[in-house]
Amino acid sequence: MLKTRIIPTLLWKNFGLVKGEGFDSWRRVGTVLPAIKVYNTRDVDELILVDICATQEGREPDYESIAEFSCECFIPLTIGGGIQNLDHITRLLHTGADKITINTAAYTNPSLIYEAANRFGSQCVVVSIDVRRTPAGGYECYSHSGSSPTGRDPISWARQVELLGAGEILLTSVERDGTMRGYDLEVVAAVSSAVRIPVIASGGAGNYAHMADVITSGASAIAAASIFHFTEQTPLAAKHFLRTHGVHVRPEYHPSAGSSPAPSLPPLNLQSA
Amino acid sequence: MTLLVINYGMGNLASVGRAFEECGANVSISEDPRDLDSAERIVLPGVGAFPDGMRNLIKAGWPEKLREVLRNPEVKLLGICLGMQLLAEVGHEVAVTPGLGFIPGTVKRFIPLNGERVPHVGWNEINAAQPHPLLHTLPEGTDFYFVHSYHFEASRPKDVLATTQYCGKFNAVVASGNIFGTQFHPEKSSKQGFQLIRNFLAL
């Protein structure tokens, strides 16, 4: 059975890992490489690494750093931030990204989704959709790290990116981001039922029950950051909780007798990094 | 153990190279088929679409040279994801395209049976169809990381080493002689992925 994925999100700004609230008030939480090494040893299912300044500063992805990070990552790595064209995507995939995620460029140049899916396959094209609630009670998509309203409705935009060839949607509630008050279940349910590609829910996880709730609402995977950075809660304990609540998650791997020990990376403490 | 990763412009080459290195192989990543002469193990990685993959392989002259070196049974080839699919005779992605034809079969798109989402993304269990050293010490139902919309339909049941449940049942590992393919990504499958890579190096 296909497992529900637990995906820590690493936000990266000026050489450090950060976490904010509502896509603002950034706090420094460590450095990238040690964090990747830690998560590699902790049975997380994937990692998402986003350079949150690249688009706003109008620069390309930092290929050199990404090459360094991917070298230490033996689980799937999705890279985002600053991607504007097919050349950027090509370079990222060659550098060690397994999937790429685009947000702002998808609005300004939707054909990039189609071109990337056509060239590299839908499976490596993740479209990131950042949403805020509107005063009227609906939702609107935002670009440029949650700062620019696009006038688009997330449901029709999700359907459109699916048609263009996106393989997954990373759906983030800007208002819930960093609050640890729980996912915006309404928008997750609406988008998940509108498309047939997997939806990764992001923004608001504060405890394991929030994760169970958002899976019930239709998410195929859970992304989370603050809960892992700022609390004692861990991806492994999240899996234990979810398993007891009937969610299929990936168990820890234990080889059968007679195996040569699988090479493992040394455990590192994220806090001391 | 010298291992060559084929660079035909379609892969997460760096990740693949690093994982095999971590498992003890002496890895080189090459764009030149002539380098195959000195390789004991060969990896055909792949992220991308079937027709582009075949076009790039042919353009650089890989198919003929691969056929030549694989006549030596001591040389083993592992295709990963798209690299596994390209081993088939025909692919149906984008357009019907001839593949390498190393393992009889056809590559087809998933058809959801119970509302499954496509692509098939994430960790899923593999179940051995027959015992094989490539699967040595991997417990039944071990999870590996998959990310794909197409799957390999093998013509001969004897070429299927393991299967996975999704949109029915599909082939997760295929093999014929010294040629192997995994639909999942061992290089991205953490410890169990390393185990499979070590098994491949030890074949």
Short mmCIF file of C-alpha atoms in Angstrom, two decimals:
data_model
loop_
_atom_site.label_atom_id
_atom_site.label_comp_id
_atom_site.label_asym_id
_atom_site.label_seq_id
_atom_site.Cartn_x
_atom_site.Cartn_y
_atom_site.Cartn_z
CA MET A 1 0.00 0.00 0.00
CA LEU A 2 1.19 3.49 -0.83
CA LYS A 3 2.17 5.31 2.35
CA THR A 4 1.21 8.78 3.51
CA ARG A 5 4.39 10.85 3.44
CA ILE A 6 5.75 13.05 6.22
CA ILE A 7 7.87 15.78 4.64
CA PRO A 8 9.86 18.31 6.65
CA THR A 9 10.10 21.63 4.82
CA LEU A 10 13.40 23.46 5.02
CA LEU A 11 13.25 27.17 4.22
CA TRP A 12 16.56 28.62 3.34
CA LYS A 13 17.52 32.30 3.38
CA ASN A 14 20.96 33.84 3.17
CA PHE A 15 22.93 30.68 3.96
CA GLY A 16 20.79 29.66 6.93
CA LEU A 17 17.62 27.74 7.68
CA VAL A 18 14.76 29.91 8.84
CA LYS A 19 11.16 29.58 9.91
CA GLY A 20 8.62 32.37 10.11
CA GLU A 21 4.97 32.99 10.69
CA GLY A 22 2.59 33.97 7.91
CA PHE A 23 5.58 34.01 5.54
CA ASP A 24 7.14 36.75 7.69
CA SER A 25 9.05 37.29 10.97
CA TRP A 26 11.81 34.88 10.02
CA ARG A 27 13.78 33.18 12.79
CA ARG A 28 17.03 31.44 12.16
CA VAL A 29 16.83 27.75 13.05
CA GLY A 30 20.10 26.24 11.91
CA THR A 31 22.14 25.48 8.85
CA VAL A 32 21.05 23.43 5.88
CA LEU A 33 23.56 20.63 5.52
CA PRO A 34 23.47 19.31 9.12
CA ALA A 35 19.68 19.42 9.00
CA ILE A 36 19.64 17.31 5.85
CA LYS A 37 22.01 14.82 7.46
CA VAL A 38 19.81 14.59 10.54
CA TYR A 39 16.63 14.01 8.58
CA ASN A 40 18.39 11.35 6.51
CA THR A 41 18.90 9.27 9.61
CA ARG A 42 15.39 9.80 10.98
CA ASP A 43 13.21 7.92 8.51
CA VAL A 44 11.51 10.99 7.06
CA ASP A 45 9.99 10.23 3.69
CA GLU A 46 11.15 13.23 1.66
CA LEU A 47 12.54 16.73 2.07
CA ILE A 48 11.44 20.00 0.52
CA LEU A 49 14.09 22.73 0.42
CA VAL A 50 13.00 26.20 -0.67
CA ASP A 51 15.24 29.23 -1.14
CA ILE A 52 12.74 31.86 -0.03
CA CYS A 53 14.77 34.87 -1.17
CA ALA A 54 15.74 33.87 -4.69
CA THR A 55 12.60 35.06 -6.49
CA GLN A 56 12.29 38.25 -4.49
CA GLU A 57 15.93 39.06 -5.13
CA GLY A 58 15.46 38.17 -8.79
CA ARG A 59 18.26 35.62 -8.84
CA GLU A 60 18.62 32.05 -10.05
CA PRO A 61 18.81 29.02 -7.77
CA ASP A 62 22.16 28.62 -6.02
CA TYR A 63 23.25 25.49 -7.88
CA GLU A 64 26.55 25.14 -6.06
CA SER A 65 24.97 24.97 -2.61
CA ILE A 66 22.19 22.71 -3.83
CA ALA A 67 24.76 20.29 -5.26
CA GLU A 68 26.39 20.16 -1.86
CA PHE A 69 23.07 19.50 -0.08
CA SER A 70 21.90 16.82 -2.48
CA CYS A 71 25.15 14.92 -2.07
CA GLU A 72 24.15 14.15 1.51
CA CYS A 73 20.52 13.38 0.80
CA PHE A 74 19.55 9.75 0.23
CA ILE A 75 15.84 10.40 0.32
CA PRO A 76 13.87 12.36 -2.30
CA LEU A 77 14.69 16.05 -2.41
CA THR A 78 12.40 18.70 -3.89
CA ILE A 79 14.02 22.07 -4.60
CA GLY A 80 12.26 25.40 -5.01
CA GLY A 81 12.98 29.09 -5.14
CA GLY A 82 14.08 31.32 -8.01
CA ILE A 83 13.12 28.92 -10.82
CA GLN A 84 12.08 30.92 -13.88
CA ASN A 85 12.71 28.81 -16.94
CA LEU A 86 13.44 25.37 -18.34
CA ASP A 87 17.18 25.94 -18.17
CA HIS A 88 16.99 26.47 -14.38
CA ILE A 89 14.99 23.25 -14.01
CA THR A 90 17.44 21.30 -16.17
CA ARG A 91 20.37 22.50 -14.11
CA LEU A 92 18.64 21.70 -10.81
CA LEU A 93 17.79 18.15 -11.87
CA HIS A 94 21.36 17.61 -13.02
CA THR A 95 22.64 19.10 -9.79
CA GLY A 96 20.84 16.56 -7.63
CA ALA A 97 17.24 17.69 -7.20
CA ASP A 98 14.78 14.84 -7.65
CA LYS A 99 11.82 17.16 -8.11
CA ILE A 100 11.47 20.87 -8.49
CA THR A 101 8.75 23.15 -7.23
CA ILE A 102 7.62 26.35 -8.92
CA ASN A 103 5.26 28.98 -7.65
CA THR A 104 5.65 32.53 -8.99
CA ALA A 105 6.91 31.41 -12.41
CA ALA A 106 3.86 29.18 -12.83
CA TYR A 107 1.62 32.28 -12.79
CA THR A 108 3.74 34.45 -15.03
CA ASN A 109 4.53 31.65 -17.47
CA PRO A 110 2.12 28.70 -17.11
CA SER A 111 3.60 27.01 -20.18
CA LEU A 112 6.72 26.35 -18.09
CA ILE A 113 4.72 23.64 -16.27
CA TYR A 114 3.86 22.03 -19.58
CA GLU A 115 7.39 22.31 -20.96
CA ALA A 116 8.97 20.87 -17.81
CA ALA A 117 6.48 17.98 -17.64
CA ASN A 118 6.98 17.23 -21.30
CA ARG A 119 10.74 17.23 -21.03
CA PHE A 120 11.29 15.60 -17.62
CA GLY A 121 7.95 13.95 -16.88
CA SER A 122 5.13 15.13 -14.64
CA GLN A 123 6.56 13.20 -11.72
CA CYS A 124 9.25 15.80 -11.05
CA VAL A 125 7.11 18.93 -11.43
CA VAL A 126 5.56 20.11 -8.17
CA VAL A 127 3.50 23.26 -8.40
CA SER A 128 3.41 25.20 -5.15
CA ILE A 129 0.20 27.11 -4.46
CA ASP A 130 0.15 29.63 -1.59
CA VAL A 131 -3.33 30.71 -0.53
CA ARG A 132 -4.94 33.26 1.76
CA ARG A 133 -8.58 33.58 2.70
CA THR A 134 -10.48 36.46 1.15
CA PRO A 135 -12.82 38.74 3.16
CA ALA A 136 -15.70 37.23 1.20
CA GLY A 137 -14.91 33.79 2.63
CA GLY A 138 -13.20 32.32 -0.42
CA TYR A 139 -9.52 31.83 -1.17
CA GLU A 140 -6.99 33.56 -3.39
CA CYS A 141 -3.60 32.40 -4.68
CA TYR A 142 -0.54 34.50 -3.86
CA SER A 143 2.83 34.62 -5.60
CA HIS A 144 6.24 36.01 -4.55
CA SER A 145 6.44 34.21 -1.19
CA GLY A 146 2.86 35.01 -0.28
CA SER A 147 3.19 38.74 -0.91
CA SER A 148 1.43 39.32 -4.26
CA PRO A 149 -2.23 38.55 -4.87
CA THR A 150 -2.74 36.86 -8.24
CA GLY A 151 -6.52 37.15 -8.53
CA ARG A 152 -6.69 33.39 -9.04
CA ASP A 153 -8.89 30.96 -7.20
CA PRO A 154 -6.95 27.92 -5.88
CA ILE A 155 -9.42 25.34 -7.14
CA SER A 156 -9.47 26.47 -10.75
CA TRP A 157 -5.70 27.13 -10.63
CA ALA A 158 -5.08 23.62 -9.25
CA ARG A 159 -7.16 22.13 -12.07
CA GLN A 160 -5.27 24.21 -14.60
CA VAL A 161 -1.81 23.18 -13.38
CA GLU A 162 -2.93 19.55 -13.37
CA LEU A 163 -3.98 19.89 -17.01
CA LEU A 164 -0.66 21.53 -17.83
CA GLY A 165 1.15 18.47 -16.48
CA ALA A 166 1.99 19.15 -12.83
CA GLY A 167 2.69 15.91 -10.95
CA GLU A 168 1.91 17.18 -7.45
CA ILE A 169 0.56 20.25 -5.72
CA LEU A 170 2.18 21.69 -2.61
CA LEU A 171 -0.69 23.63 -1.03
CA THR A 172 0.24 26.12 1.69
CA SER A 173 -2.03 28.30 3.76
CA VAL A 174 -0.06 31.52 4.26
CA GLU A 175 -2.21 32.52 7.24
CA ARG A 176 -1.70 29.20 9.03
CA ASP A 177 2.03 29.03 8.22
CA GLY A 178 4.09 28.97 11.40
CA THR A 179 1.06 29.35 13.69
CA MET A 180 0.88 25.67 14.67
CA ARG A 181 -2.93 26.09 14.89
CA GLY A 182 -3.66 23.28 12.46
CA TYR A 183 -3.95 23.01 8.69
CA ASP A 184 -6.64 24.89 6.77
CA LEU A 185 -8.73 21.78 6.23
CA GLU A 186 -11.31 23.50 4.07
CA VAL A 187 -8.93 24.51 1.30
CA VAL A 188 -7.09 21.17 1.44
CA ALA A 189 -10.36 19.28 1.03
CA ALA A 190 -11.51 21.54 -1.80
CA VAL A 191 -8.27 21.32 -3.79
CA SER A 192 -7.70 17.58 -3.14
CA SER A 193 -11.13 16.71 -4.44
CA ALA A 194 -10.74 18.99 -7.47
CA VAL A 195 -7.64 17.22 -8.87
CA ARG A 196 -6.43 13.66 -9.41
CA ILE A 197 -2.77 14.35 -8.64
CA PRO A 198 -1.38 14.13 -5.08
CA VAL A 199 -1.77 17.18 -2.85
CA ILE A 200 0.82 17.91 -0.16
CA ALA A 201 -0.77 19.92 2.66
CA SER A 202 1.39 22.60 4.24
CA GLY A 203 1.01 25.35 6.82
CA GLY A 204 -0.19 25.09 10.39
CA ALA A 205 0.83 21.71 11.81
CA GLY A 206 1.17 22.05 15.58
CA ASN A 207 0.55 18.50 16.73
CA TYR A 208 0.09 15.01 15.35
CA ALA A 209 -3.69 15.22 15.48
CA HIS A 210 -3.54 18.12 13.01
CA MET A 211 -1.73 15.78 10.62
CA ALA A 212 -4.35 13.06 11.00
CA ASP A 213 -7.08 15.65 10.35
CA VAL A 214 -5.55 16.90 7.12
CA ILE A 215 -5.12 13.37 5.77
CA THR A 216 -8.80 12.74 6.46
CA SER A 217 -9.46 15.92 4.48
CA GLY A 218 -7.83 14.39 1.40
CA ALA A 219 -4.12 15.27 1.50
CA SER A 220 -1.74 12.62 0.14
CA ALA A 221 1.21 13.93 2.12
CA ILE A 222 2.00 16.26 4.97
CA ALA A 223 4.60 18.99 4.93
CA ALA A 224 5.59 20.61 8.21
CA ALA A 225 8.35 22.81 9.56
CA SER A 226 7.71 24.68 12.83
CA ILE A 227 6.49 21.58 14.65
CA PHE A 228 9.81 19.87 13.97
CA HIS A 229 11.98 22.97 14.50
CA PHE A 230 10.39 24.43 17.62
CA THR A 231 8.83 21.56 19.54
CA GLU A 232 9.93 18.17 20.83
CA GLN A 233 7.66 16.49 18.28
CA THR A 234 9.45 14.40 15.63
CA PRO A 235 8.60 12.84 12.28
CA LEU A 236 9.08 9.39 13.81
CA ALA A 237 6.64 10.04 16.67
CA ALA A 238 4.23 11.56 14.15
CA LYS A 239 4.30 8.27 12.27
CA HIS A 240 3.63 6.26 15.42
CA PHE A 241 0.65 8.48 16.20
CA LEU A 242 -0.71 8.31 12.67
CA ARG A 243 -0.29 4.54 12.53
CA THR A 244 -2.39 4.10 15.67
CA HIS A 245 -5.02 6.29 14.01
CA GLY A 246 -5.29 4.09 10.97
CA VAL A 247 -3.03 6.03 8.58
CA HIS A 248 -0.61 3.96 6.50
CA VAL A 249 2.87 5.32 7.09
CA ARG A 250 6.25 3.84 6.28
CA PRO A 251 7.63 1.69 9.10
CA GLU A 252 11.28 1.80 10.13
CA TYR A 253 13.44 -0.49 8.05
CA HIS A 254 14.89 -3.58 9.69
CA PRO A 255 16.82 -5.91 7.41
CA SER A 256 16.40 -9.68 7.71
CA ALA A 257 19.06 -11.73 9.43
CA GLY A 258 22.29 -12.22 7.55
CA SER A 259 22.42 -8.81 5.96
CA SER A 260 25.53 -6.74 5.82
CA PRO A 261 24.86 -3.63 7.88
CA ALA A 262 23.49 -0.88 5.69
CA PRO A 263 25.78 2.12 5.70
CA SER A 264 24.36 4.81 7.89
CA LEU A 265 25.25 8.43 8.36
CA PRO A 266 26.37 9.52 11.80
CA PRO A 267 23.54 10.95 13.91
CA LEU A 268 23.77 14.68 14.37
CA ASN A 269 21.90 17.02 16.61
CA LEU A 270 20.07 19.72 14.68
CA GLN A 271 20.21 22.13 17.62
CA SER A 272 23.97 21.88 17.99
CA ALA A 273 24.56 22.39 14.28
CA MET B 1 34.19 -2.52 -8.31
CA THR B 2 34.15 -0.06 -11.21
CA LEU B 3 30.72 1.33 -11.92
CA LEU B 4 29.72 3.59 -14.77
CA VAL B 5 26.66 5.83 -14.60
CA ILE B 6 25.40 6.61 -18.07
CA ASN B 7 24.98 10.34 -18.59
CA TYR B 8 22.48 10.81 -21.38
CA GLY B 9 21.10 14.06 -20.08
CA MET B 10 18.13 12.45 -18.34
CA GLY B 11 19.04 11.93 -14.81
CA ASN B 12 19.54 12.78 -11.24
CA LEU B 13 23.10 11.71 -11.96
CA ALA B 14 24.69 13.28 -8.92
CA SER B 15 22.32 11.50 -6.51
CA VAL B 16 22.78 8.16 -8.24
CA GLY B 17 26.58 8.47 -8.31
CA ARG B 18 26.77 9.45 -4.65
CA ALA B 19 24.59 6.57 -3.44
CA PHE B 20 26.63 3.93 -5.30
CA GLU B 21 29.83 5.53 -4.05
CA GLU B 22 28.50 5.41 -0.50
CA CYS B 23 27.92 1.67 -1.01
CA GLY B 24 31.51 1.08 -2.02
CA ALA B 25 31.58 1.37 -5.81
CA ASN B 26 34.26 3.22 -7.71
CA VAL B 27 31.90 5.48 -9.67
CA SER B 28 32.43 7.36 -12.90
CA ILE B 29 29.72 9.33 -14.70
CA SER B 30 30.27 9.24 -18.44
CA GLU B 31 28.90 10.68 -21.66
CA ASP B 32 31.10 8.42 -23.78
CA PRO B 33 29.98 4.84 -24.59
CA ARG B 34 33.63 3.83 -25.10
CA ASP B 35 34.08 4.08 -21.32
CA LEU B 36 31.85 1.00 -20.98
CA ASP B 37 34.85 -1.19 -21.82
CA SER B 38 36.29 -0.80 -18.34
CA ALA B 39 33.04 -0.99 -16.34
CA GLU B 40 32.07 -4.01 -14.22
CA ARG B 41 28.71 -2.51 -13.29
CA ILE B 42 26.57 -0.10 -15.33
CA VAL B 43 23.71 2.08 -14.14
CA LEU B 44 21.15 3.59 -16.48
CA PRO B 45 19.41 6.23 -14.38
CA GLY B 46 16.58 8.36 -15.64
CA VAL B 47 14.19 11.12 -14.84
CA GLY B 48 12.13 12.18 -17.79
CA ALA B 49 10.08 11.07 -20.72
CA PHE B 50 10.64 7.84 -22.68
CA PRO B 51 11.04 9.30 -26.21
CA ASP B 52 13.62 11.89 -25.11
CA GLY B 53 15.48 9.20 -23.24
CA MET B 54 15.71 6.89 -26.25
CA ARG B 55 16.63 9.73 -28.58
CA ASN B 56 19.50 10.78 -26.34
CA LEU B 57 20.77 7.23 -25.88
CA ILE B 58 20.78 6.61 -29.64
CA LYS B 59 22.35 9.96 -30.48
CA ALA B 60 25.37 9.19 -28.30
CA GLY B 61 25.67 5.57 -29.52
CA TRP B 62 24.90 3.83 -26.22
CA PRO B 63 22.57 1.01 -27.43
CA GLU B 64 25.12 -0.77 -29.69
CA LYS B 65 27.94 -0.47 -27.19
CA LEU B 66 25.73 -1.69 -24.33
CA ARG B 67 24.73 -4.73 -26.38
CA GLU B 68 28.40 -5.45 -26.99
CA VAL B 69 29.65 -5.21 -23.38
CA LEU B 70 26.62 -7.00 -21.92
CA ARG B 71 27.57 -10.14 -23.86
CA ASN B 72 29.98 -10.64 -20.98
CA PRO B 73 27.75 -12.14 -18.22
CA GLU B 74 30.04 -10.75 -15.52
CA VAL B 75 29.06 -7.22 -16.49
CA LYS B 76 25.71 -6.24 -14.91
CA LEU B 77 23.37 -3.41 -15.82
CA LEU B 78 20.83 -1.77 -13.51
CA GLY B 79 18.16 0.50 -14.97
CA ILE B 80 16.43 2.81 -12.50
CA CYS B 81 12.94 4.27 -13.04
CA LEU B 82 12.94 5.60 -16.62
CA GLY B 83 16.21 3.66 -17.02
CA MET B 84 14.29 0.47 -16.20
CA GLN B 85 11.48 1.35 -18.59
CA LEU B 86 13.91 1.97 -21.45
CA LEU B 87 14.98 -1.70 -21.18
CA ALA B 88 11.58 -2.63 -22.65
CA GLU B 89 10.80 -3.17 -26.32
CA VAL B 90 8.21 -0.39 -26.59
CA GLY B 91 7.17 2.68 -24.62
CA HIS B 92 3.77 4.34 -24.79
CA GLU B 93 4.70 7.65 -23.12
CA VAL B 94 3.93 10.73 -25.30
CA ALA B 95 4.28 8.63 -28.48
CA VAL B 96 4.79 4.93 -29.20
CA THR B 97 8.59 4.59 -29.21
CA PRO B 98 10.90 1.57 -29.53
CA GLY B 99 13.02 0.95 -26.43
CA LEU B 100 16.33 -0.85 -25.97
CA GLY B 101 14.56 -4.23 -26.12
CA PHE B 102 16.82 -5.84 -23.49
CA ILE B 103 13.87 -7.29 -21.55
CA PRO B 104 10.71 -8.19 -23.48
CA GLY B 105 7.86 -5.93 -22.47
CA THR B 106 5.90 -2.75 -22.94
CA VAL B 107 5.75 0.46 -20.90
CA LYS B 108 2.19 1.68 -20.32
CA ARG B 109 0.47 4.43 -18.38
CA PHE B 110 -1.26 3.60 -15.11
CA ILE B 111 -5.03 3.31 -15.34
CA PRO B 112 -6.63 4.11 -11.96
CA LEU B 113 -8.89 1.30 -10.75
CA ASN B 114 -10.08 2.70 -7.43
CA GLY B 115 -9.52 6.42 -7.80
CA GLU B 116 -5.74 6.14 -7.29
CA ARG B 117 -3.88 9.35 -7.98
CA VAL B 118 -1.36 9.30 -10.83
CA PRO B 119 1.64 9.79 -10.71
CA HIS B 120 2.30 7.08 -8.15
CA VAL B 121 4.45 9.07 -5.73
CA GLY B 122 5.85 7.87 -2.46
CA TRP B 123 6.93 4.82 -0.51
CA ASN B 124 5.29 1.54 -1.37
CA GLU B 125 5.94 -2.11 -0.59
CA ILE B 126 7.58 -4.58 -2.91
CA ASN B 127 6.74 -8.28 -2.81
CA ALA B 128 9.17 -10.83 -4.19
CA ALA B 129 7.83 -12.85 -7.12
CA GLN B 130 10.80 -15.20 -6.86
CA PRO B 131 13.91 -15.38 -4.67
CA HIS B 132 16.89 -13.56 -6.12
CA PRO B 133 20.26 -12.34 -4.79
CA LEU B 134 19.31 -8.77 -5.79
CA LEU B 135 16.65 -8.89 -3.06
CA HIS B 136 18.94 -10.55 -0.50
CA THR B 137 17.94 -9.75 3.14
CA LEU B 138 15.19 -7.34 2.09
CA PRO B 139 12.15 -8.46 4.11
CA GLU B 140 8.89 -9.12 2.30
CA GLY B 141 6.98 -5.86 2.02
CA THR B 142 9.98 -3.53 2.28
CA ASP B 143 9.09 0.03 1.24
CA PHE B 144 10.91 1.78 -1.59
CA TYR B 145 10.47 5.23 -3.09
CA PHE B 146 8.53 5.42 -6.35
CA VAL B 147 7.70 8.38 -8.56
CA HIS B 148 6.25 7.50 -11.95
CA SER B 149 3.14 7.50 -14.13
CA TYR B 150 4.11 4.59 -16.41
CA HIS B 151 4.98 1.00 -15.60
CA PHE B 152 6.79 -1.95 -17.20
CA GLU B 153 4.57 -4.81 -18.40
CA ALA B 154 6.93 -7.76 -18.83
CA SER B 155 6.07 -10.29 -21.53
CA ARG B 156 7.58 -13.22 -19.61
CA PRO B 157 6.62 -13.90 -15.97
CA LYS B 158 10.12 -15.30 -15.36
CA ASP B 159 11.59 -11.82 -15.81
CA VAL B 160 9.62 -10.41 -12.87
CA LEU B 161 11.50 -10.39 -9.54
CA ALA B 162 9.11 -8.25 -7.47
CA THR B 163 5.75 -6.55 -7.75
CA THR B 164 3.93 -3.68 -6.04
CA GLN B 165 0.24 -2.96 -5.56
CA TYR B 166 -1.02 0.23 -7.23
CA CYS B 167 -3.71 0.53 -9.86
CA GLY B 168 -3.76 -3.24 -9.56
CA LYS B 169 -0.33 -4.84 -9.51
CA PHE B 170 2.73 -3.70 -11.44
CA ASN B 171 6.32 -4.83 -11.79
CA ALA B 172 8.71 -3.19 -9.35
CA VAL B 173 11.83 -5.22 -10.22
CA VAL B 174 12.57 -7.01 -13.50
CA ALA B 175 15.60 -9.01 -14.60
CA SER B 176 16.86 -11.03 -17.52
CA GLY B 177 20.32 -12.56 -17.31
CA ASN B 178 22.76 -9.82 -16.35
CA ILE B 179 20.25 -7.00 -16.93
CA PHE B 180 18.17 -5.63 -14.04
CA GLY B 181 15.67 -2.86 -13.56
CA THR B 182 13.94 -1.24 -10.58
CA GLN B 183 10.93 1.01 -11.03
CA PHE B 184 11.69 2.59 -7.65
CA HIS B 185 14.71 4.72 -6.82
CA PRO B 186 17.16 2.74 -4.65
CA GLU B 187 19.41 5.82 -4.49
CA LYS B 188 16.55 7.69 -2.79
CA SER B 189 15.25 4.82 -0.67
CA SER B 190 17.40 5.35 2.39
CA LYS B 191 18.85 2.25 4.11
CA GLN B 192 16.84 -0.31 2.18
CA GLY B 193 17.94 1.36 -1.04
CA PHE B 194 21.55 1.02 0.01
CA GLN B 195 20.96 -2.66 0.76
CA LEU B 196 19.67 -3.26 -2.77
CA ILE B 197 22.60 -1.34 -4.23
CA ARG B 198 25.05 -3.44 -2.23
CA ASN B 199 23.26 -6.56 -3.43
CA PHE B 200 23.63 -5.36 -7.02
CA LEU B 201 27.34 -4.72 -6.54
CA ALA B 202 27.75 -8.20 -5.01
CA LEU B 203 25.96 -10.09 -7.85
#
